[in-house]
PDB file of C-alpha atoms and ligand atoms in Angstrom:
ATOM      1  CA  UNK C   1     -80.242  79.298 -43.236  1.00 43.00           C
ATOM      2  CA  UNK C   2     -80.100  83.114 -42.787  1.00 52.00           C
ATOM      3  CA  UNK C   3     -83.212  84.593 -44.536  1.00 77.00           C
ATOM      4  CA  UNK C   4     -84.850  81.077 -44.803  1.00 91.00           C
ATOM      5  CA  UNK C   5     -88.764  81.734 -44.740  1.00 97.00           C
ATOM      6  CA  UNK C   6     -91.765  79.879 -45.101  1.00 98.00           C
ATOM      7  CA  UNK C   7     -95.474  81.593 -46.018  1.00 98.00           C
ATOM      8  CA  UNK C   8     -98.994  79.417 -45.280  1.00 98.00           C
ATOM      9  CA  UNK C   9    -101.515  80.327 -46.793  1.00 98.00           C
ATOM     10  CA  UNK C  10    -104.943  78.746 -46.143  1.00 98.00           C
ATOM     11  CA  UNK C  11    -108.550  79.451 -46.402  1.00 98.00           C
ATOM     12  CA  UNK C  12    -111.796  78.322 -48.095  1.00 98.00           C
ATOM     13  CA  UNK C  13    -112.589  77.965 -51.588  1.00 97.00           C
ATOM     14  CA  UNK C  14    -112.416  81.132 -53.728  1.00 97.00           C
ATOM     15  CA  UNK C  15    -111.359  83.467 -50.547  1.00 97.00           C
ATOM     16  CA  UNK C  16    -108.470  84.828 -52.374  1.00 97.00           C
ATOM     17  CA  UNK C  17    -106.078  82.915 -51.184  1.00 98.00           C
ATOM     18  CA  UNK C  18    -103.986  81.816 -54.676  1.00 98.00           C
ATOM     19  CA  UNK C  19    -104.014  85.329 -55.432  1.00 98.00           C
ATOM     20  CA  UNK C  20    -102.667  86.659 -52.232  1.00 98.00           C
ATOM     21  CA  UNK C  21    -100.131  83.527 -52.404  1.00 98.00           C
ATOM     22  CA  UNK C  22     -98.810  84.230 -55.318  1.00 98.00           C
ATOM     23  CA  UNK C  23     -98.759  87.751 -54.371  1.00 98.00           C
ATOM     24  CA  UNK C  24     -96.729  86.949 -51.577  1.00 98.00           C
ATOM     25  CA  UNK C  25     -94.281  84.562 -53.455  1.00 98.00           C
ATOM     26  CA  UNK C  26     -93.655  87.574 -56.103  1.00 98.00           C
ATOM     27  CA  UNK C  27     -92.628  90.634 -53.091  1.00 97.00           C
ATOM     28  CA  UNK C  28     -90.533  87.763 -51.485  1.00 97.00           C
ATOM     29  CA  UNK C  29     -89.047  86.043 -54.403  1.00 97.00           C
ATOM     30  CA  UNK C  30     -90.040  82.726 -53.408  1.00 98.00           C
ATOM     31  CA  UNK C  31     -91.310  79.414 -55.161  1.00 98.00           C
ATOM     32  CA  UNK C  32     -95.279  78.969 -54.523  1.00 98.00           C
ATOM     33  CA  UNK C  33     -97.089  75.575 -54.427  1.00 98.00           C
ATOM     34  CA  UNK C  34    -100.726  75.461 -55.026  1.00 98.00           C
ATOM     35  CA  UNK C  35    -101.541  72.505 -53.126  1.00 98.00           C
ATOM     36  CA  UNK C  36    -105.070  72.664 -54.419  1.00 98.00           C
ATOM     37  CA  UNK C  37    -103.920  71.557 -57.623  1.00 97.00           C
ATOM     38  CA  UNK C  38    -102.291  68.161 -56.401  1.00 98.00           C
ATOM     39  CA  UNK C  39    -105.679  67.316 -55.363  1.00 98.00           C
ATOM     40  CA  UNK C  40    -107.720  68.605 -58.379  1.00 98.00           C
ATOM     41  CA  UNK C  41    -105.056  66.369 -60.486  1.00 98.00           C
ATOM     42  CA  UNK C  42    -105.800  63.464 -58.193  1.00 98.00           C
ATOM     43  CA  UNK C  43    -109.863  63.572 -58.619  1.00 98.00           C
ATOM     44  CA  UNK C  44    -109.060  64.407 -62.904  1.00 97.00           C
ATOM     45  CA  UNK C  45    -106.927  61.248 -63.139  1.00 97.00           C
ATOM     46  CA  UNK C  46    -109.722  58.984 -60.569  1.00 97.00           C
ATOM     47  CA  UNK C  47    -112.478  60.222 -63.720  1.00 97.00           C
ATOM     48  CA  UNK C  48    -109.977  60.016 -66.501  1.00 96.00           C
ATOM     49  CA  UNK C  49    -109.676  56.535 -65.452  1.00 96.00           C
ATOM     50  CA  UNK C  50    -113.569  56.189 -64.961  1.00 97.00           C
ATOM     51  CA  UNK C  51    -113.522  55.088 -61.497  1.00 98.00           C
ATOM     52  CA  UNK C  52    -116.215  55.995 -59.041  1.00 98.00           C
ATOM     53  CA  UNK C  53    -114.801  59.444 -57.213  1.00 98.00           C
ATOM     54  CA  UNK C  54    -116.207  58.022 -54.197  1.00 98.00           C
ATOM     55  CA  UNK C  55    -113.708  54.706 -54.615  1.00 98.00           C
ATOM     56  CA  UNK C  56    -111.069  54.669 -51.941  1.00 98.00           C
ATOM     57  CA  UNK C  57    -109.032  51.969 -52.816  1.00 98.00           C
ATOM     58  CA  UNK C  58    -108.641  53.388 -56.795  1.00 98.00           C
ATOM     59  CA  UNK C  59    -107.483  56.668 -55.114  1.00 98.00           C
ATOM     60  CA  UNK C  60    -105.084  55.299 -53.134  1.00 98.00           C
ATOM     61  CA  UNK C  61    -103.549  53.744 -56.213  1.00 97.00           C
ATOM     62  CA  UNK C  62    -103.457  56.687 -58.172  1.00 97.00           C
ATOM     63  CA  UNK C  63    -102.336  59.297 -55.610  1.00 97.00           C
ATOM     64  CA  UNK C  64     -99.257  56.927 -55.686  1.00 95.00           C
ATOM     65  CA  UNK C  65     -99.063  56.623 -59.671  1.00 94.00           C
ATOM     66  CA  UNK C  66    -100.256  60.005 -61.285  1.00 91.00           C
ATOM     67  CA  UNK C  67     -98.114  61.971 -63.810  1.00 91.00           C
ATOM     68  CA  UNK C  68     -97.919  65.707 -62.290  1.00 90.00           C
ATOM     69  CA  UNK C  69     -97.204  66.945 -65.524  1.00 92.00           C
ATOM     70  CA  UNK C  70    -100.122  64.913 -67.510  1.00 93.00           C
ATOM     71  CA  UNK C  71    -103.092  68.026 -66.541  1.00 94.00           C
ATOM     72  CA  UNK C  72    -103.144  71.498 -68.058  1.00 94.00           C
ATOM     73  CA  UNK C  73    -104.305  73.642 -65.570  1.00 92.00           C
ATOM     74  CA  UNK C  74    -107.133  73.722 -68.039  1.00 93.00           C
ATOM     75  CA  UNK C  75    -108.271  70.914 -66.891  1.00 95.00           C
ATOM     76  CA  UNK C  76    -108.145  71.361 -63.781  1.00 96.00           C
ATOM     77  CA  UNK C  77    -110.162  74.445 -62.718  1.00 93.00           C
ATOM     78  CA  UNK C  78    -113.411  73.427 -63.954  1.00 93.00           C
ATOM     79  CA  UNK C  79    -116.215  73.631 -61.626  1.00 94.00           C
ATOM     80  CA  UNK C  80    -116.934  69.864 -61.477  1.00 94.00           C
ATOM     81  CA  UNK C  81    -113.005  68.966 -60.530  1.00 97.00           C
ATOM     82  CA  UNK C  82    -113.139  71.471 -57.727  1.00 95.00           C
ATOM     83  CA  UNK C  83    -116.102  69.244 -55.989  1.00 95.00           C
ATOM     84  CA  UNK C  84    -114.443  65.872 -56.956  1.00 97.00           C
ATOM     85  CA  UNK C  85    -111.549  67.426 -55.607  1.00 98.00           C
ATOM     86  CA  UNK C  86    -112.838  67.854 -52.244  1.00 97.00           C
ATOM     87  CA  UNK C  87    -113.496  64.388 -52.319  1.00 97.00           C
ATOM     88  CA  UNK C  88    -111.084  62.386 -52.512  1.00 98.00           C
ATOM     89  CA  UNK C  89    -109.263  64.920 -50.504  1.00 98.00           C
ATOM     90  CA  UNK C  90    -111.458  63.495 -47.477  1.00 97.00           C
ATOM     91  CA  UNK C  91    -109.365  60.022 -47.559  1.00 98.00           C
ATOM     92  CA  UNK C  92    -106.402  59.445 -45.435  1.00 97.00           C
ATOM     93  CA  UNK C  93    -104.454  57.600 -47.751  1.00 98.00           C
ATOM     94  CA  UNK C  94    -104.803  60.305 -50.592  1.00 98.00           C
ATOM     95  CA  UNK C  95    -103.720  63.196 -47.542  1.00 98.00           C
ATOM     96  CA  UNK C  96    -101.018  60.841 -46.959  1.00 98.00           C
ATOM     97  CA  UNK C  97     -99.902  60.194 -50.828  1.00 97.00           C
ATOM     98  CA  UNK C  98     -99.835  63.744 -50.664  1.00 98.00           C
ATOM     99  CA  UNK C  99     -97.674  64.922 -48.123  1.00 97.00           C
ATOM    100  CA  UNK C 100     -94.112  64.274 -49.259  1.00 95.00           C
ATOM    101  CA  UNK C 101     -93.925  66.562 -52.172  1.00 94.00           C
ATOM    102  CA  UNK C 102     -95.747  69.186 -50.235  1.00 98.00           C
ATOM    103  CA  UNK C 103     -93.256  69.147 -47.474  1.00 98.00           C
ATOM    104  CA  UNK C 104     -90.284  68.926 -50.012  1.00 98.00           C
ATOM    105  CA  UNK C 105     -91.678  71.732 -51.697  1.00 98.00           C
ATOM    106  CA  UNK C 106     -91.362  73.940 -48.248  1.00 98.00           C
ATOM    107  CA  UNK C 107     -88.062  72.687 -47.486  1.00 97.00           C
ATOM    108  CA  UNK C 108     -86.354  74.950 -50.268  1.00 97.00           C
ATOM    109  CA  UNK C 109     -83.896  76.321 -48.728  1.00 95.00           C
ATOM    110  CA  UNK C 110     -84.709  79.893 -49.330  1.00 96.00           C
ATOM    111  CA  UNK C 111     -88.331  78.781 -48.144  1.00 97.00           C
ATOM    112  CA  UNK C 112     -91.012  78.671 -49.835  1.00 98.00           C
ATOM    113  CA  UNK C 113     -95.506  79.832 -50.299  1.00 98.00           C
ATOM    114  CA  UNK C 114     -97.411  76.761 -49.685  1.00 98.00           C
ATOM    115  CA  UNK C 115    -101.684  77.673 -50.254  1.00 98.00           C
ATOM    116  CA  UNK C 116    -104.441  75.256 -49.351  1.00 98.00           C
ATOM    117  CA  UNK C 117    -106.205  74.303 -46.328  1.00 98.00           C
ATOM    118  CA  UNK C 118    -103.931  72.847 -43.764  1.00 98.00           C
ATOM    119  CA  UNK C 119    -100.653  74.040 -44.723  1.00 98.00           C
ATOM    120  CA  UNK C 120    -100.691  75.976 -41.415  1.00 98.00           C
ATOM    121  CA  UNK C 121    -101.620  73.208 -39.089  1.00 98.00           C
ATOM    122  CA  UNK C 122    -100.565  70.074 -40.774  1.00 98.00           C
ATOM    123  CA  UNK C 123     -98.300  70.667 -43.853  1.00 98.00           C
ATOM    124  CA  UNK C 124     -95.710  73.494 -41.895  1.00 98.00           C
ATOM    125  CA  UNK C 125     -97.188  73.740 -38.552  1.00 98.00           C
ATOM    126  CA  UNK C 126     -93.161  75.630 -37.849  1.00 97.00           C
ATOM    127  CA  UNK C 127     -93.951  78.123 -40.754  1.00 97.00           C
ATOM    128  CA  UNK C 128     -93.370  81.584 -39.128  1.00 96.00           C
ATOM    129  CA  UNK C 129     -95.800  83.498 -40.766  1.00 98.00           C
ATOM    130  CA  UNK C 130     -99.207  81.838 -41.527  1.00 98.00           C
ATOM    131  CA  UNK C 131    -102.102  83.506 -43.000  1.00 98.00           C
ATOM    132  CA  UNK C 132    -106.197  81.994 -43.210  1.00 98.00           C
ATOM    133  CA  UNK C 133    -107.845  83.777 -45.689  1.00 98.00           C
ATOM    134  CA  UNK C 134    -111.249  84.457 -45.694  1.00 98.00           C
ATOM    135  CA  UNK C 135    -114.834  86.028 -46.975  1.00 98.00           C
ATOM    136  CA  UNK C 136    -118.521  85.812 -46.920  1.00 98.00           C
ATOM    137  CA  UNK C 137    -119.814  82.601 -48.971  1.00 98.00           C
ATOM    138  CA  UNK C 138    -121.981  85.283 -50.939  1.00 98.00           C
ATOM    139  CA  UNK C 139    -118.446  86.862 -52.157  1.00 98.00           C
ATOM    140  CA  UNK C 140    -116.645  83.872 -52.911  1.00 98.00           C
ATOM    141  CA  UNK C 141    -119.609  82.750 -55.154  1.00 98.00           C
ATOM    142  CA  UNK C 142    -119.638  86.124 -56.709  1.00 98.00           C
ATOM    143  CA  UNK C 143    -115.998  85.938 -57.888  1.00 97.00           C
ATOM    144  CA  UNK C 144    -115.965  82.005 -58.283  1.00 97.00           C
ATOM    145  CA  UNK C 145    -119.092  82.783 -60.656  1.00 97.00           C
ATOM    146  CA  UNK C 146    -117.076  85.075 -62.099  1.00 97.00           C
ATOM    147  CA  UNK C 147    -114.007  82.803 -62.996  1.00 95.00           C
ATOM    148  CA  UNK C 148    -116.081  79.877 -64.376  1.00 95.00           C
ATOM    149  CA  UNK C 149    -118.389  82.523 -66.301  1.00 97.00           C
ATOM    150  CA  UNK C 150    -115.043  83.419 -67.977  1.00 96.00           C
ATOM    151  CA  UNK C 151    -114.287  80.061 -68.754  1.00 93.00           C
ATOM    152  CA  UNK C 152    -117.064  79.341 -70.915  1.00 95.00           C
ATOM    153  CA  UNK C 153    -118.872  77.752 -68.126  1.00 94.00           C
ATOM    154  CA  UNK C 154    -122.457  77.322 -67.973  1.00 95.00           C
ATOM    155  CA  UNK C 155    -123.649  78.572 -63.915  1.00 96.00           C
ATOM    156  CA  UNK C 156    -125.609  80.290 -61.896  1.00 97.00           C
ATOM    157  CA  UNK C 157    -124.795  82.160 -58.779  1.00 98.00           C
ATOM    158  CA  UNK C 158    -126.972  80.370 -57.048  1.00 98.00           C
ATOM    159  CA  UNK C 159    -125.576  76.957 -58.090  1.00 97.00           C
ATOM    160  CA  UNK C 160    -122.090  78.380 -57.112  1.00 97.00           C
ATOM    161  CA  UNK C 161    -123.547  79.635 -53.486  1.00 98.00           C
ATOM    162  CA  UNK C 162    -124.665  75.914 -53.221  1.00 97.00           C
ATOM    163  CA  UNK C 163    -120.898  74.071 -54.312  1.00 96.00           C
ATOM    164  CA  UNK C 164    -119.472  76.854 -52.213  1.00 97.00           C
ATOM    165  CA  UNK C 165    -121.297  75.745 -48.920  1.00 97.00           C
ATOM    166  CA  UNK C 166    -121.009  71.828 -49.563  1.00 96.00           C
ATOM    167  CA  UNK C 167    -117.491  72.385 -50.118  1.00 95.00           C
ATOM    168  CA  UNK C 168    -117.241  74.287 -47.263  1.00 96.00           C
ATOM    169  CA  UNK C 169    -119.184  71.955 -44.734  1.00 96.00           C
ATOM    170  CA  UNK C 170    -116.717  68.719 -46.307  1.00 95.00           C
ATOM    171  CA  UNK C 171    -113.410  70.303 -46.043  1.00 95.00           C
ATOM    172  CA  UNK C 172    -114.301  71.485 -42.353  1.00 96.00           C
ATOM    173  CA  UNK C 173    -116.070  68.360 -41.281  1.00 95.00           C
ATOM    174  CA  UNK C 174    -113.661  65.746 -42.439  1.00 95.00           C
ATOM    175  CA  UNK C 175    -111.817  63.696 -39.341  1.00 96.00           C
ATOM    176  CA  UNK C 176    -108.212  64.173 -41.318  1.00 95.00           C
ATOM    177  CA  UNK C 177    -106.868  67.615 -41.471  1.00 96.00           C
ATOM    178  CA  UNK C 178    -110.319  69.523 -41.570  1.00 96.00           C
ATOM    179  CA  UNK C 179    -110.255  72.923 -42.633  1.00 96.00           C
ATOM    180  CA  UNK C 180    -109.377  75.632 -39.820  1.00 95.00           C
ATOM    181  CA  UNK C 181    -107.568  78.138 -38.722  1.00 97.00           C
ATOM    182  CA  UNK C 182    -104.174  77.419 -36.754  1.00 98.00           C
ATOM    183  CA  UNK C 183    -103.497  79.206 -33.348  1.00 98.00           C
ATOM    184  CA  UNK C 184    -101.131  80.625 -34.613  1.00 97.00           C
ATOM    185  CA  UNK C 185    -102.736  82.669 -37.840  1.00 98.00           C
ATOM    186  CA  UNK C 186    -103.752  85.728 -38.720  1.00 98.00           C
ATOM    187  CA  UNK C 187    -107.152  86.302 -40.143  1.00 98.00           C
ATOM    188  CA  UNK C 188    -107.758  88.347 -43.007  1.00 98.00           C
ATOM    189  CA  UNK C 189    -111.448  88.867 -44.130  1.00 98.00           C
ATOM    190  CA  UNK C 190    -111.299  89.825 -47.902  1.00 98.00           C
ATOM    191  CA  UNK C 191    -114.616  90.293 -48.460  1.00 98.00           C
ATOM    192  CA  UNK C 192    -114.982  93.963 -48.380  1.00 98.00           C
ATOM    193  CA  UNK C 193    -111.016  94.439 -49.850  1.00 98.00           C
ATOM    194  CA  UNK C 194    -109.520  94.469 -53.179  1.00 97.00           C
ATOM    195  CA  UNK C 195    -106.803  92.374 -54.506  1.00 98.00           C
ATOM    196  CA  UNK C 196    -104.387  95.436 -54.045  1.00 98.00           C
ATOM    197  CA  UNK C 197    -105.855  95.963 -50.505  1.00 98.00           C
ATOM    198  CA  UNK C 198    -105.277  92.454 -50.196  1.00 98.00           C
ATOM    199  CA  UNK C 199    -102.050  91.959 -50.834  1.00 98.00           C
ATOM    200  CA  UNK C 200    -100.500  94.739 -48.886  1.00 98.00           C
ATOM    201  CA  UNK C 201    -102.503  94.075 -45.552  1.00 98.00           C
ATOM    202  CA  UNK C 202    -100.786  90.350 -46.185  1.00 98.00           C
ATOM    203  CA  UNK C 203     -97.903  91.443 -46.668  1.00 98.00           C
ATOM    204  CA  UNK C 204     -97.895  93.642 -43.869  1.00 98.00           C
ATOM    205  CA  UNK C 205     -98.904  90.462 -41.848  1.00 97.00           C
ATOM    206  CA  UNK C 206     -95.447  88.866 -42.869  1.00 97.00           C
ATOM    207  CA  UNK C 207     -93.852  91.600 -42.121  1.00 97.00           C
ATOM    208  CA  UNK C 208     -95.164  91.822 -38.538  1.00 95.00           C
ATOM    209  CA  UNK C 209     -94.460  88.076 -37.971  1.00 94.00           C
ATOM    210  CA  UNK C 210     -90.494  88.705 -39.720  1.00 90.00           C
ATOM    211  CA  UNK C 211     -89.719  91.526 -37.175  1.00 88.00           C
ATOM    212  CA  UNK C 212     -91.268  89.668 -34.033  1.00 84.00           C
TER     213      UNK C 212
HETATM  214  O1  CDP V   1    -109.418  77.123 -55.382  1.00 62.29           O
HETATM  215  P1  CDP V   1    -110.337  76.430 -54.417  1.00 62.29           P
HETATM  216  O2  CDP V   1    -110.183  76.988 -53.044  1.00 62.29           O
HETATM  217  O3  CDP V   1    -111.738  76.346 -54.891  1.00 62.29           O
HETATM  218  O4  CDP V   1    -109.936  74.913 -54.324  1.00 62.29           O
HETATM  219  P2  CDP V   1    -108.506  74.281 -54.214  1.00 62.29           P
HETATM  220  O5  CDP V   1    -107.631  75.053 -53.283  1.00 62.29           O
HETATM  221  O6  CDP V   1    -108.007  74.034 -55.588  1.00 62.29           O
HETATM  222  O7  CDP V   1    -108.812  72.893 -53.505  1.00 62.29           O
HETATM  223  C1  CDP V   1    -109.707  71.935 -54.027  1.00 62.29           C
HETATM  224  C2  CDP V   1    -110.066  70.988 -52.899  1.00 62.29           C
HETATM  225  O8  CDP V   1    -108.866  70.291 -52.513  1.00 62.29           O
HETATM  226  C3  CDP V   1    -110.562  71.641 -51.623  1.00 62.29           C
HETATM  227  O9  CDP V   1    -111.979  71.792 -51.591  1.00 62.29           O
HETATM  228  C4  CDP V   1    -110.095  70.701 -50.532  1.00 62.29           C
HETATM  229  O10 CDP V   1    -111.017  69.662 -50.309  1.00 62.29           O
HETATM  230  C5  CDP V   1    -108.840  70.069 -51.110  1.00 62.29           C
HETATM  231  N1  CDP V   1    -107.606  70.586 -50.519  1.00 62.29           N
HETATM  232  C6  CDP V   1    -107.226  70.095 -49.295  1.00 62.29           C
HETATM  233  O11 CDP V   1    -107.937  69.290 -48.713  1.00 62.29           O
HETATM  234  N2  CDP V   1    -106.056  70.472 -48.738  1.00 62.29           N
HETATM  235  C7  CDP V   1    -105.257  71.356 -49.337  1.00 62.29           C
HETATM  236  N3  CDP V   1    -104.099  71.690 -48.761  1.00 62.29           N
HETATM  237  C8  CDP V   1    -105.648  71.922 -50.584  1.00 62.29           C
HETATM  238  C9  CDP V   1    -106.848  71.514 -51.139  1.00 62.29           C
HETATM  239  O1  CDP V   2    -107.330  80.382 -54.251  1.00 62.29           O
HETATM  240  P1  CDP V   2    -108.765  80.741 -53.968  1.00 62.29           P
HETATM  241  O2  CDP V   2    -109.717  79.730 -54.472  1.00 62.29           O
HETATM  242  O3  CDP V   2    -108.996  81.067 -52.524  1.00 62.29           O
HETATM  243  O4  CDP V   2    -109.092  82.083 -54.723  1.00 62.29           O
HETATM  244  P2  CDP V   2    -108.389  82.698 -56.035  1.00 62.29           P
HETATM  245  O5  CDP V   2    -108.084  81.647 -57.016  1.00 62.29           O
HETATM  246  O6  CDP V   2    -107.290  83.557 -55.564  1.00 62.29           O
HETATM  247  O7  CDP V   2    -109.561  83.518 -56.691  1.00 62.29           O
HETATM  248  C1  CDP V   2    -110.161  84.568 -56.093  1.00 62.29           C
HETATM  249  C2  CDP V   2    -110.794  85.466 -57.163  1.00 62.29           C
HETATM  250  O8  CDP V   2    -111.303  86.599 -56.484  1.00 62.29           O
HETATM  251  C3  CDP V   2    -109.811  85.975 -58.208  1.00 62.29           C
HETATM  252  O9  CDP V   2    -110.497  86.094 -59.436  1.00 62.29           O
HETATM  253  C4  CDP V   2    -109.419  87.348 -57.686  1.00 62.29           C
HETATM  254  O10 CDP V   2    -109.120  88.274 -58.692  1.00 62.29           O
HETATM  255  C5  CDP V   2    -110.661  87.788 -56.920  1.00 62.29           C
HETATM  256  N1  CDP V   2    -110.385  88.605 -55.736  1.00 62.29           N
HETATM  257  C6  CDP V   2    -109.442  88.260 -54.795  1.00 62.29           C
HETATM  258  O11 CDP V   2    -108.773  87.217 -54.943  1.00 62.29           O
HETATM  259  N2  CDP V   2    -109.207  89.021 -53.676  1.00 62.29           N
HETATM  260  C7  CDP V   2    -109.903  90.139 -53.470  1.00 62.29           C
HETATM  261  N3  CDP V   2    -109.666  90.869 -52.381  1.00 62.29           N
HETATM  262  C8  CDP V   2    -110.868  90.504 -54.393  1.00 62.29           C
HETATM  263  C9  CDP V   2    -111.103  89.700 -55.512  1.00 62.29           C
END
């Protein structure tokens, strides 16, 4: 598969990493999963349906039922869906439910952008060029504030801050596919960069792992 390549993308909530991904997908022409989403549509269907996010056995059943076309993205980036999110993402059988489409999805055969939190170490572990995106919890609050501000949400930095490190402290601490850099990534520390900055030290990353 001459010219076959595959982008990771992970990092912590808010770091920038869906807009460097999709960054990335645009200078190489390539289809780009946000694998955050399957799980924020998992947690929206668990509290459609009313059950408890907390109940295992109902999220096994619907990470193995749920229409992927059923949730605007409008319903899925609220603040509240983001926490559930992180949630149910903590079970093994929803990480499992999960998998096959993601690793589908990568199989393209002109490759593919895959961002979330263990695309690099779990999802493509062969991916040549892996990225883990990162920045202060102060600046991901800032901009997360931002976003839900924008969508007519009611909260306070502070409050944000206080998701923001939960979120952070689940996603690393959970026993199945925690949250971490592989050995094989390169860091990039947004905080102090624009989205234009960004996106051409990333793709100068790619590059660098292309010609090697
Ligand atoms: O955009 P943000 O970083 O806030 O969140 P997201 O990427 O939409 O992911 C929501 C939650 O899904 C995360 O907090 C993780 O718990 C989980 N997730 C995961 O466990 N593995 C992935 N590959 C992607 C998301
Ligand atoms: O996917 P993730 O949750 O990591 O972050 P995102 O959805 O890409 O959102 C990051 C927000 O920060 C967006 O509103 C970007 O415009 C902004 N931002 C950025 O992504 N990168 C920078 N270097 C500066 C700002």
């Amino acid at each position: 598969r001459p010219g076959r390549l595959v982008i990771a993308v992970d990092g912590p909530a808010a770091s920038g990493k869906g807009t460097l991904a999709r960054r990335l997908a645009a200078h190489y022409g390539l289809p780009y999963l946000d694998t955050g989403l399957l799980y924020r549509m998992v947690a929206r269907a668990m509290l459609d349906a009313g059950h408890d996010i907390h109940d295992a056995v109902a999220a096994e059943q619907v990470v193995n039922s749920f229409d992927e076309t059923a949730f605007p993205e409008e319903r899925l980036r609220g603040r509240e869906i983001g926490e559930a999110a992180s949630v149910v993402a903590a079970m093994p059988a929803v990480r499992a439910g999960l998998l096959t489409r993601q690793r589908r999805f990568a199989a393209q055969p002109g490759g593919a952008v895959l961002d979330g939190r263990d695309i690099g170490t779990v999802i493509c572990p062969e991916a040549p060029a892996k990225l883990f995106v990162t920045a202060t919890p102060e600046v991901r609050a800032a901009r997360r504030h931002k976003e839900l501000i924008g969508r007519g949400e009611a909260v306070t930095l502070d409050g944000i801050l206080a998701d923001i490190r939960r979120r952070d402290a689940r996603d690393s601490g959970r026993s199945d596919a925690p949250l971490k850099a592989a050995e094989d990534a390169i860091v990039l520390d947004t905080s102090a960069l624009t989205v234009e900055e960004a996106a051409s030290a990333a793709i100068g990353i790619v590059e660098g792992r292309r010609a090697a």
